[in-house]
Amino acid sequence: MCVGIDPHAGLLSGWGLDDSAAGAERMGRDVVAASAGVAAAIKPQISFFERFGSAGFVALERVLADAREAGVIVVGDVKRGDIGSTFAAYAEAWLAPGSPLEVDAMTVAPYMGFDTLSGAFPFVREHGKGLFVLAATSNPEARMMQTAVRPDGQTLAASVVESANAWNASEHAADTVGSVGVVLGATLTLSDFGIDTAVRVTPALPVLAPGFGHQGAKVEDAAEIFGGIGYAVLANESRSILDGGGVGLAGRVRERAALITEALDDR
């Protein structure tokens, strides 16, 4: 399980916290403490820290420092995408060892071309970092673009999945898990996006899957949802865990992590 950290105003209020950098920091650090040794990862949504300017980045750095100290894997939900040296600079900011913003993996947008992500590949190869590439996302606005059909008959979403699989196959042994994954909404019917789930892919494709819990997807249905591309699913839950406030947080994390682990281990 991946626990999302989304310190927006409504959630902060429910926690009895100010809508401020200090409030976001408190929520983030509490989630790290509750997740350590229980959840596989955390996923801070960077925009909710960015909105507080430099104070927000200081707060985020403290959350990330706690996670590193606790040994919690961090997926930075940054959704960066650009060309050439510009994207390489984003990758350096988020993936370079020793950076105050260092995370273990980052979400990226491929819509300027999958090969523009190459600026991150040195960090993936040399430092064990990972990427999660937006492929089929659960927001309804994305459907028109992500189901667009290329001249070769493949949808844009399917081409992103294929490119991630191809990169992993060129870099990893078949019996391993790749370093480049995709974001696939768990509330979607992936065949509607032209994504073939019938055949098991190797190396295993990491799938960051938002949509479980509050958004309605059931982790027990993961095998049906993801099929042959679902052997390295990182099920993300945010609202279902954060909604209850700080009281009882650790218990909610343990409960959801146990349920998700059991469901995915049955695959």
PDB file of C-alpha atoms in Angstrom:
ATOM      1  CA  MET A   1       0.000   0.000   0.000  1.00  0.00           C
ATOM      2  CA  CYS A   2       1.013   3.563  -0.741  1.00  0.00           C
ATOM      3  CA  VAL A   3      -0.387   6.220   1.586  1.00  0.00           C
ATOM      4  CA  GLY A   4      -1.088   9.519  -0.111  1.00  0.00           C
ATOM      5  CA  ILE A   5      -0.300  12.761   1.687  1.00  0.00           C
ATOM      6  CA  ASP A   6      -2.683  15.428   0.395  1.00  0.00           C
ATOM      7  CA  PRO A   7      -2.727  18.330   2.867  1.00  0.00           C
ATOM      8  CA  HIS A   8      -5.441  20.436   1.287  1.00  0.00           C
ATOM      9  CA  ALA A   9      -7.488  22.900   3.288  1.00  0.00           C
ATOM     10  CA  GLY A  10     -10.447  20.606   3.965  1.00  0.00           C
ATOM     11  CA  LEU A  11      -8.354  17.744   5.289  1.00  0.00           C
ATOM     12  CA  LEU A  12      -6.169  20.022   7.384  1.00  0.00           C
ATOM     13  CA  SER A  13      -9.290  21.485   8.972  1.00  0.00           C
ATOM     14  CA  GLY A  14     -10.528  17.977   9.767  1.00  0.00           C
ATOM     15  CA  TRP A  15      -7.234  17.319  11.517  1.00  0.00           C
ATOM     16  CA  GLY A  16      -7.589  20.499  13.565  1.00  0.00           C
ATOM     17  CA  LEU A  17      -4.636  22.013  11.712  1.00  0.00           C
ATOM     18  CA  ASP A  18      -4.176  25.407  10.110  1.00  0.00           C
ATOM     19  CA  ASP A  19      -4.130  25.644   6.331  1.00  0.00           C
ATOM     20  CA  SER A  20      -0.458  26.542   6.398  1.00  0.00           C
ATOM     21  CA  ALA A  21       2.979  25.117   5.752  1.00  0.00           C
ATOM     22  CA  ALA A  22       3.158  24.135   9.417  1.00  0.00           C
ATOM     23  CA  GLY A  23      -0.152  22.286   9.137  1.00  0.00           C
ATOM     24  CA  ALA A  24       0.971  20.450   6.006  1.00  0.00           C
ATOM     25  CA  GLU A  25       4.225  19.508   7.708  1.00  0.00           C
ATOM     26  CA  ARG A  26       2.427  18.150  10.770  1.00  0.00           C
ATOM     27  CA  MET A  27       0.108  16.004   8.672  1.00  0.00           C
ATOM     28  CA  GLY A  28       2.965  14.740   6.516  1.00  0.00           C
ATOM     29  CA  ARG A  29       5.210  13.829   9.416  1.00  0.00           C
ATOM     30  CA  ASP A  30       2.356  12.077  11.232  1.00  0.00           C
ATOM     31  CA  VAL A  31       1.611  10.002   8.118  1.00  0.00           C
ATOM     32  CA  VAL A  32       5.273   9.023   7.847  1.00  0.00           C
ATOM     33  CA  ALA A  33       5.329   7.925  11.489  1.00  0.00           C
ATOM     34  CA  ALA A  34       2.133   5.886  11.053  1.00  0.00           C
ATOM     35  CA  SER A  35       3.366   4.293   7.814  1.00  0.00           C
ATOM     36  CA  ALA A  36       6.873   3.275   8.884  1.00  0.00           C
ATOM     37  CA  GLY A  37       7.204  -0.498   8.871  1.00  0.00           C
ATOM     38  CA  VAL A  38       3.569  -0.898   7.788  1.00  0.00           C
ATOM     39  CA  ALA A  39       2.937   0.668   4.384  1.00  0.00           C
ATOM     40  CA  ALA A  40       5.174   0.064   1.393  1.00  0.00           C
ATOM     41  CA  ALA A  41       5.396   3.745   0.511  1.00  0.00           C
ATOM     42  CA  ILE A  42       4.038   7.236   0.927  1.00  0.00           C
ATOM     43  CA  LYS A  43       3.104   9.628  -1.875  1.00  0.00           C
ATOM     44  CA  PRO A  44       3.156  13.327  -1.011  1.00  0.00           C
ATOM     45  CA  GLN A  45       1.227  15.454  -3.498  1.00  0.00           C
ATOM     46  CA  ILE A  46       3.774  18.184  -4.004  1.00  0.00           C
ATOM     47  CA  SER A  47       1.317  20.879  -5.087  1.00  0.00           C
ATOM     48  CA  PHE A  48      -0.205  21.049  -1.617  1.00  0.00           C
ATOM     49  CA  PHE A  49       3.219  22.015  -0.270  1.00  0.00           C
ATOM     50  CA  GLU A  50       4.201  24.234  -3.224  1.00  0.00           C
ATOM     51  CA  ARG A  51       1.235  26.534  -2.604  1.00  0.00           C
ATOM     52  CA  PHE A  52       2.948  27.812   0.552  1.00  0.00           C
ATOM     53  CA  GLY A  53       6.051  28.888  -1.350  1.00  0.00           C
ATOM     54  CA  SER A  54       9.454  28.520   0.273  1.00  0.00           C
ATOM     55  CA  ALA A  55       7.885  27.649   3.635  1.00  0.00           C
ATOM     56  CA  GLY A  56       6.044  24.788   1.952  1.00  0.00           C
ATOM     57  CA  PHE A  57       9.242  23.398   0.495  1.00  0.00           C
ATOM     58  CA  VAL A  58      10.913  23.584   3.907  1.00  0.00           C
ATOM     59  CA  ALA A  59       7.961  21.651   5.334  1.00  0.00           C
ATOM     60  CA  LEU A  60       8.223  19.075   2.553  1.00  0.00           C
ATOM     61  CA  GLU A  61      11.960  18.666   3.108  1.00  0.00           C
ATOM     62  CA  ARG A  62      11.283  17.830   6.756  1.00  0.00           C
ATOM     63  CA  VAL A  63       8.641  15.264   5.782  1.00  0.00           C
ATOM     64  CA  LEU A  64      11.053  13.673   3.307  1.00  0.00           C
ATOM     65  CA  ALA A  65      13.857  13.666   5.883  1.00  0.00           C
ATOM     66  CA  ASP A  66      11.591  11.803   8.316  1.00  0.00           C
ATOM     67  CA  ALA A  67      10.762   9.262   5.615  1.00  0.00           C
ATOM     68  CA  ARG A  68      14.420   8.647   4.788  1.00  0.00           C
ATOM     69  CA  GLU A  69      15.259   8.200   8.465  1.00  0.00           C
ATOM     70  CA  ALA A  70      12.344   5.771   8.906  1.00  0.00           C
ATOM     71  CA  GLY A  71      13.205   3.815   5.759  1.00  0.00           C
ATOM     72  CA  VAL A  72       9.879   4.613   4.086  1.00  0.00           C
ATOM     73  CA  ILE A  73       9.857   4.620   0.284  1.00  0.00           C
ATOM     74  CA  VAL A  74       8.679   7.940  -1.135  1.00  0.00           C
ATOM     75  CA  VAL A  75       6.911   8.453  -4.448  1.00  0.00           C
ATOM     76  CA  GLY A  76       7.033  12.157  -5.178  1.00  0.00           C
ATOM     77  CA  ASP A  77       3.802  13.065  -6.951  1.00  0.00           C
ATOM     78  CA  VAL A  78       5.311  15.858  -9.015  1.00  0.00           C
ATOM     79  CA  LYS A  79       4.028  15.022 -12.530  1.00  0.00           C
ATOM     80  CA  ARG A  80       6.963  16.720 -14.227  1.00  0.00           C
ATOM     81  CA  GLY A  81       7.405  16.696 -17.987  1.00  0.00           C
ATOM     82  CA  ASP A  82       9.669  18.732 -20.253  1.00  0.00           C
ATOM     83  CA  ILE A  83      12.428  18.439 -22.821  1.00  0.00           C
ATOM     84  CA  GLY A  84      16.182  17.953 -22.722  1.00  0.00           C
ATOM     85  CA  SER A  85      18.158  19.716 -20.043  1.00  0.00           C
ATOM     86  CA  THR A  86      15.009  21.099 -18.434  1.00  0.00           C
ATOM     87  CA  PHE A  87      13.638  17.670 -17.619  1.00  0.00           C
ATOM     88  CA  ALA A  88      17.110  16.541 -16.546  1.00  0.00           C
ATOM     89  CA  ALA A  89      17.089  19.391 -14.022  1.00  0.00           C
ATOM     90  CA  TYR A  90      13.731  18.214 -12.663  1.00  0.00           C
ATOM     91  CA  ALA A  91      15.154  14.720 -12.324  1.00  0.00           C
ATOM     92  CA  GLU A  92      18.216  16.067 -10.517  1.00  0.00           C
ATOM     93  CA  ALA A  93      16.022  18.004  -8.089  1.00  0.00           C
ATOM     94  CA  TRP A  94      13.895  14.997  -7.162  1.00  0.00           C
ATOM     95  CA  LEU A  95      16.093  11.950  -7.723  1.00  0.00           C
ATOM     96  CA  ALA A  96      19.697  12.996  -7.090  1.00  0.00           C
ATOM     97  CA  PRO A  97      21.185  11.455  -3.936  1.00  0.00           C
ATOM     98  CA  GLY A  98      21.694  14.151  -1.339  1.00  0.00           C
ATOM     99  CA  SER A  99      19.135  16.549  -2.777  1.00  0.00           C
ATOM    100  CA  PRO A 100      16.943  17.996  -0.009  1.00  0.00           C
ATOM    101  CA  LEU A 101      13.965  16.967  -2.163  1.00  0.00           C
ATOM    102  CA  GLU A 102      15.279  13.461  -2.874  1.00  0.00           C
ATOM    103  CA  VAL A 103      12.579  10.827  -3.337  1.00  0.00           C
ATOM    104  CA  ASP A 104      12.743   7.209  -4.450  1.00  0.00           C
ATOM    105  CA  ALA A 105      10.469   7.617  -7.458  1.00  0.00           C
ATOM    106  CA  MET A 106       8.630  10.446  -9.151  1.00  0.00           C
ATOM    107  CA  THR A 107       5.521  10.701 -11.285  1.00  0.00           C
ATOM    108  CA  VAL A 108       6.203  12.081 -14.763  1.00  0.00           C
ATOM    109  CA  ALA A 109       4.171  13.234 -17.770  1.00  0.00           C
ATOM    110  CA  PRO A 110       5.197  11.743 -21.147  1.00  0.00           C
ATOM    111  CA  TYR A 111       3.197  14.009 -23.435  1.00  0.00           C
ATOM    112  CA  MET A 112       6.221  15.792 -24.876  1.00  0.00           C
ATOM    113  CA  GLY A 113       7.459  12.371 -25.981  1.00  0.00           C
ATOM    114  CA  PHE A 114       8.467   9.328 -23.958  1.00  0.00           C
ATOM    115  CA  ASP A 115      12.117   9.830 -24.861  1.00  0.00           C
ATOM    116  CA  THR A 116      12.154  13.212 -23.118  1.00  0.00           C
ATOM    117  CA  LEU A 117      12.189  11.221 -19.876  1.00  0.00           C
ATOM    118  CA  SER A 118      15.730  10.079 -20.648  1.00  0.00           C
ATOM    119  CA  GLY A 119      17.125  12.831 -18.437  1.00  0.00           C
ATOM    120  CA  ALA A 120      16.039  10.729 -15.455  1.00  0.00           C
ATOM    121  CA  PHE A 121      17.490   7.452 -16.696  1.00  0.00           C
ATOM    122  CA  PRO A 122      20.992   7.989 -15.221  1.00  0.00           C
ATOM    123  CA  PHE A 123      19.425   8.249 -11.760  1.00  0.00           C
ATOM    124  CA  VAL A 124      17.326   5.160 -12.458  1.00  0.00           C
ATOM    125  CA  ARG A 125      20.318   3.123 -13.628  1.00  0.00           C
ATOM    126  CA  GLU A 126      22.950   4.340 -11.193  1.00  0.00           C
ATOM    127  CA  HIS A 127      20.969   5.032  -8.031  1.00  0.00           C
ATOM    128  CA  GLY A 128      18.010   2.647  -8.158  1.00  0.00           C
ATOM    129  CA  LYS A 129      15.419   5.380  -8.623  1.00  0.00           C
ATOM    130  CA  GLY A 130      12.057   4.862 -10.312  1.00  0.00           C
ATOM    131  CA  LEU A 131       9.559   6.627 -12.537  1.00  0.00           C
ATOM    132  CA  PHE A 132       5.790   6.319 -12.722  1.00  0.00           C
ATOM    133  CA  VAL A 133       4.620   7.552 -16.114  1.00  0.00           C
ATOM    134  CA  LEU A 134       1.078   8.870 -16.483  1.00  0.00           C
ATOM    135  CA  ALA A 135      -0.730   6.468 -18.812  1.00  0.00           C
ATOM    136  CA  ALA A 136      -4.454   6.076 -18.037  1.00  0.00           C
ATOM    137  CA  THR A 137      -5.534   8.402 -15.268  1.00  0.00           C
ATOM    138  CA  SER A 138      -8.871   8.391 -13.496  1.00  0.00           C
ATOM    139  CA  ASN A 139      -9.830  12.036 -14.052  1.00  0.00           C
ATOM    140  CA  PRO A 140     -12.580  12.213 -16.690  1.00  0.00           C
ATOM    141  CA  GLU A 141     -10.890  15.093 -18.527  1.00  0.00           C
ATOM    142  CA  ALA A 142      -8.039  12.774 -19.515  1.00  0.00           C
ATOM    143  CA  ARG A 143     -10.085  10.262 -21.468  1.00  0.00           C
ATOM    144  CA  MET A 144     -10.240  12.161 -24.764  1.00  0.00           C
ATOM    145  CA  MET A 145      -6.476  12.620 -24.913  1.00  0.00           C
ATOM    146  CA  GLN A 146      -5.433   9.255 -23.516  1.00  0.00           C
ATOM    147  CA  THR A 147      -7.766   7.281 -25.784  1.00  0.00           C
ATOM    148  CA  ALA A 148      -6.686   9.223 -28.882  1.00  0.00           C
ATOM    149  CA  VAL A 149      -5.553   6.812 -31.591  1.00  0.00           C
ATOM    150  CA  ARG A 150      -2.184   7.225 -33.267  1.00  0.00           C
ATOM    151  CA  PRO A 151      -1.617   6.567 -36.984  1.00  0.00           C
ATOM    152  CA  ASP A 152      -0.432   3.044 -36.112  1.00  0.00           C
ATOM    153  CA  GLY A 153      -3.794   2.284 -34.482  1.00  0.00           C
ATOM    154  CA  GLN A 154      -2.516   2.332 -30.906  1.00  0.00           C
ATOM    155  CA  THR A 155      -4.016   4.582 -28.265  1.00  0.00           C
ATOM    156  CA  LEU A 156      -1.820   7.117 -26.546  1.00  0.00           C
ATOM    157  CA  ALA A 157      -2.314   5.345 -23.206  1.00  0.00           C
ATOM    158  CA  ALA A 158      -1.354   1.975 -24.662  1.00  0.00           C
ATOM    159  CA  SER A 159       1.753   3.463 -26.269  1.00  0.00           C
ATOM    160  CA  VAL A 160       2.907   4.758 -22.877  1.00  0.00           C
ATOM    161  CA  VAL A 161       2.480   1.293 -21.344  1.00  0.00           C
ATOM    162  CA  GLU A 162       4.303  -0.290 -24.286  1.00  0.00           C
ATOM    163  CA  SER A 163       7.187   2.191 -24.030  1.00  0.00           C
ATOM    164  CA  ALA A 164       7.584   1.522 -20.307  1.00  0.00           C
ATOM    165  CA  ASN A 165       7.570  -2.227 -20.924  1.00  0.00           C
ATOM    166  CA  ALA A 166      10.142  -1.872 -23.696  1.00  0.00           C
ATOM    167  CA  TRP A 167      12.480   0.201 -21.528  1.00  0.00           C
ATOM    168  CA  ASN A 168      12.246  -2.285 -18.672  1.00  0.00           C
ATOM    169  CA  ALA A 169      12.888  -5.217 -21.009  1.00  0.00           C
ATOM    170  CA  SER A 170      16.042  -3.512 -22.282  1.00  0.00           C
ATOM    171  CA  GLU A 171      17.378  -2.852 -18.780  1.00  0.00           C
ATOM    172  CA  HIS A 172      16.166  -5.682 -16.513  1.00  0.00           C
ATOM    173  CA  ALA A 173      16.057  -9.461 -16.419  1.00  0.00           C
ATOM    174  CA  ALA A 174      12.700 -11.052 -17.163  1.00  0.00           C
ATOM    175  CA  ASP A 175      12.201 -12.340 -13.609  1.00  0.00           C
ATOM    176  CA  THR A 176      12.602  -8.922 -11.976  1.00  0.00           C
ATOM    177  CA  VAL A 177      10.499  -5.797 -11.496  1.00  0.00           C
ATOM    178  CA  GLY A 178      11.175  -2.896 -13.815  1.00  0.00           C
ATOM    179  CA  SER A 179      12.235   0.579 -12.731  1.00  0.00           C
ATOM    180  CA  VAL A 180       9.848   2.441 -15.008  1.00  0.00           C
ATOM    181  CA  GLY A 181       6.207   2.023 -14.087  1.00  0.00           C
ATOM    182  CA  VAL A 182       2.921   3.566 -15.115  1.00  0.00           C
ATOM    183  CA  VAL A 183       0.003   5.279 -13.429  1.00  0.00           C
ATOM    184  CA  LEU A 184      -3.262   3.455 -14.113  1.00  0.00           C
ATOM    185  CA  GLY A 185      -6.486   4.447 -12.401  1.00  0.00           C
ATOM    186  CA  ALA A 186      -8.046   1.543 -10.537  1.00  0.00           C
ATOM    187  CA  THR A 187     -11.528   2.870 -11.291  1.00  0.00           C
ATOM    188  CA  LEU A 188     -11.033   2.495 -15.061  1.00  0.00           C
ATOM    189  CA  THR A 189     -11.816  -0.244 -17.536  1.00  0.00           C
ATOM    190  CA  LEU A 190      -8.376  -0.395 -19.115  1.00  0.00           C
ATOM    191  CA  SER A 191      -9.597  -1.978 -22.336  1.00  0.00           C
ATOM    192  CA  ASP A 192     -11.493   1.274 -22.984  1.00  0.00           C
ATOM    193  CA  PHE A 193      -8.055   2.893 -23.171  1.00  0.00           C
ATOM    194  CA  GLY A 194      -6.748   0.269 -25.582  1.00  0.00           C
ATOM    195  CA  ILE A 195      -4.561  -1.342 -22.922  1.00  0.00           C
ATOM    196  CA  ASP A 196      -4.205  -5.110 -23.260  1.00  0.00           C
ATOM    197  CA  THR A 197      -4.246  -6.802 -19.850  1.00  0.00           C
ATOM    198  CA  ALA A 198      -4.533 -10.374 -21.118  1.00  0.00           C
ATOM    199  CA  VAL A 199      -0.824 -11.209 -21.308  1.00  0.00           C
ATOM    200  CA  ARG A 200       1.561 -11.153 -18.358  1.00  0.00           C
ATOM    201  CA  VAL A 201       4.465  -8.812 -19.050  1.00  0.00           C
ATOM    202  CA  THR A 202       8.057  -9.376 -17.951  1.00  0.00           C
ATOM    203  CA  PRO A 203       9.900  -7.782 -16.302  1.00  0.00           C
ATOM    204  CA  ALA A 204       6.959  -6.959 -14.058  1.00  0.00           C
ATOM    205  CA  LEU A 205       5.577  -3.501 -14.743  1.00  0.00           C
ATOM    206  CA  PRO A 206       5.229  -1.349 -11.617  1.00  0.00           C
ATOM    207  CA  VAL A 207       1.718   0.105 -11.497  1.00  0.00           C
ATOM    208  CA  LEU A 208       0.866   3.041  -9.266  1.00  0.00           C
ATOM    209  CA  ALA A 209      -2.873   2.651  -8.879  1.00  0.00           C
ATOM    210  CA  PRO A 210      -4.913   5.476  -7.378  1.00  0.00           C
ATOM    211  CA  GLY A 211      -8.626   4.940  -6.927  1.00  0.00           C
ATOM    212  CA  PHE A 212      -8.861   2.341  -4.185  1.00  0.00           C
ATOM    213  CA  GLY A 213     -10.826   3.076  -1.039  1.00  0.00           C
ATOM    214  CA  HIS A 214     -12.680   6.397  -1.080  1.00  0.00           C
ATOM    215  CA  GLN A 215     -12.867   6.563  -4.898  1.00  0.00           C
ATOM    216  CA  GLY A 216     -14.637   3.224  -5.034  1.00  0.00           C
ATOM    217  CA  ALA A 217     -12.246   0.627  -6.450  1.00  0.00           C
ATOM    218  CA  LYS A 218     -11.863  -2.548  -4.387  1.00  0.00           C
ATOM    219  CA  VAL A 219      -8.407  -4.008  -3.961  1.00  0.00           C
ATOM    220  CA  GLU A 220      -9.946  -7.488  -4.041  1.00  0.00           C
ATOM    221  CA  ASP A 221     -10.668  -6.791  -7.720  1.00  0.00           C
ATOM    222  CA  ALA A 222      -7.050  -5.932  -8.605  1.00  0.00           C
ATOM    223  CA  ALA A 223      -6.532  -9.143 -10.578  1.00  0.00           C
ATOM    224  CA  GLU A 224      -9.587  -8.409 -12.706  1.00  0.00           C
ATOM    225  CA  ILE A 225      -8.706  -4.741 -13.143  1.00  0.00           C
ATOM    226  CA  PHE A 226      -5.056  -5.122 -14.129  1.00  0.00           C
ATOM    227  CA  GLY A 227      -4.745  -8.689 -15.398  1.00  0.00           C
ATOM    228  CA  GLY A 228      -1.317  -9.524 -16.782  1.00  0.00           C
ATOM    229  CA  ILE A 229       0.114  -6.079 -16.054  1.00  0.00           C
ATOM    230  CA  GLY A 230      -0.874  -6.184 -12.407  1.00  0.00           C
ATOM    231  CA  TYR A 231       1.901  -8.187 -10.750  1.00  0.00           C
ATOM    232  CA  ALA A 232       3.632  -5.184  -9.175  1.00  0.00           C
ATOM    233  CA  VAL A 233       0.705  -3.009  -8.118  1.00  0.00           C
ATOM    234  CA  LEU A 234       1.240  -0.209  -5.615  1.00  0.00           C
ATOM    235  CA  ALA A 235      -2.291   0.514  -4.425  1.00  0.00           C
ATOM    236  CA  ASN A 236      -2.605   4.126  -3.371  1.00  0.00           C
ATOM    237  CA  GLU A 237      -5.073   5.294  -0.745  1.00  0.00           C
ATOM    238  CA  SER A 238      -5.362   8.824   0.529  1.00  0.00           C
ATOM    239  CA  ARG A 239      -8.806  10.016   1.525  1.00  0.00           C
ATOM    240  CA  SER A 240      -9.935   6.758   3.142  1.00  0.00           C
ATOM    241  CA  ILE A 241      -6.958   7.000   5.507  1.00  0.00           C
ATOM    242  CA  LEU A 242      -6.644  10.757   5.983  1.00  0.00           C
ATOM    243  CA  ASP A 243     -10.344  11.555   6.405  1.00  0.00           C
ATOM    244  CA  GLY A 244     -10.469  10.369  10.012  1.00  0.00           C
ATOM    245  CA  GLY A 245      -7.969  12.950  11.229  1.00  0.00           C
ATOM    246  CA  GLY A 246      -4.854  12.381  13.263  1.00  0.00           C
ATOM    247  CA  VAL A 247      -6.605  10.350  15.964  1.00  0.00           C
ATOM    248  CA  GLY A 248      -6.534   6.670  15.048  1.00  0.00           C
ATOM    249  CA  LEU A 249      -4.333   7.271  11.997  1.00  0.00           C
ATOM    250  CA  ALA A 250      -1.893   4.450  12.764  1.00  0.00           C
ATOM    251  CA  GLY A 251      -4.757   2.000  13.196  1.00  0.00           C
ATOM    252  CA  ARG A 252      -6.297   2.946   9.848  1.00  0.00           C
ATOM    253  CA  VAL A 253      -2.957   2.535   8.107  1.00  0.00           C
ATOM    254  CA  ARG A 254      -2.454  -0.907   9.652  1.00  0.00           C
ATOM    255  CA  GLU A 255      -5.989  -2.012   8.789  1.00  0.00           C
ATOM    256  CA  ARG A 256      -5.845  -0.948   5.147  1.00  0.00           C
ATOM    257  CA  ALA A 257      -2.284  -2.212   4.678  1.00  0.00           C
ATOM    258  CA  ALA A 258      -3.224  -5.656   5.992  1.00  0.00           C
ATOM    259  CA  LEU A 259      -6.268  -5.863   3.722  1.00  0.00           C
ATOM    260  CA  ILE A 260      -4.360  -4.725   0.644  1.00  0.00           C
ATOM    261  CA  THR A 261      -1.405  -7.010   1.322  1.00  0.00           C
ATOM    262  CA  GLU A 262      -3.697 -10.007   1.695  1.00  0.00           C
ATOM    263  CA  ALA A 263      -5.589  -9.196  -1.492  1.00  0.00           C
ATOM    264  CA  LEU A 264      -2.490  -8.632  -3.613  1.00  0.00           C
ATOM    265  CA  ASP A 265      -0.596 -11.607  -2.173  1.00  0.00           C
ATOM    266  CA  ASP A 266      -3.393 -13.844  -3.438  1.00  0.00           C
ATOM    267  CA  ARG A 267      -2.431 -13.017  -7.030  1.00  0.00           C
TER     268      ARG A 267
END
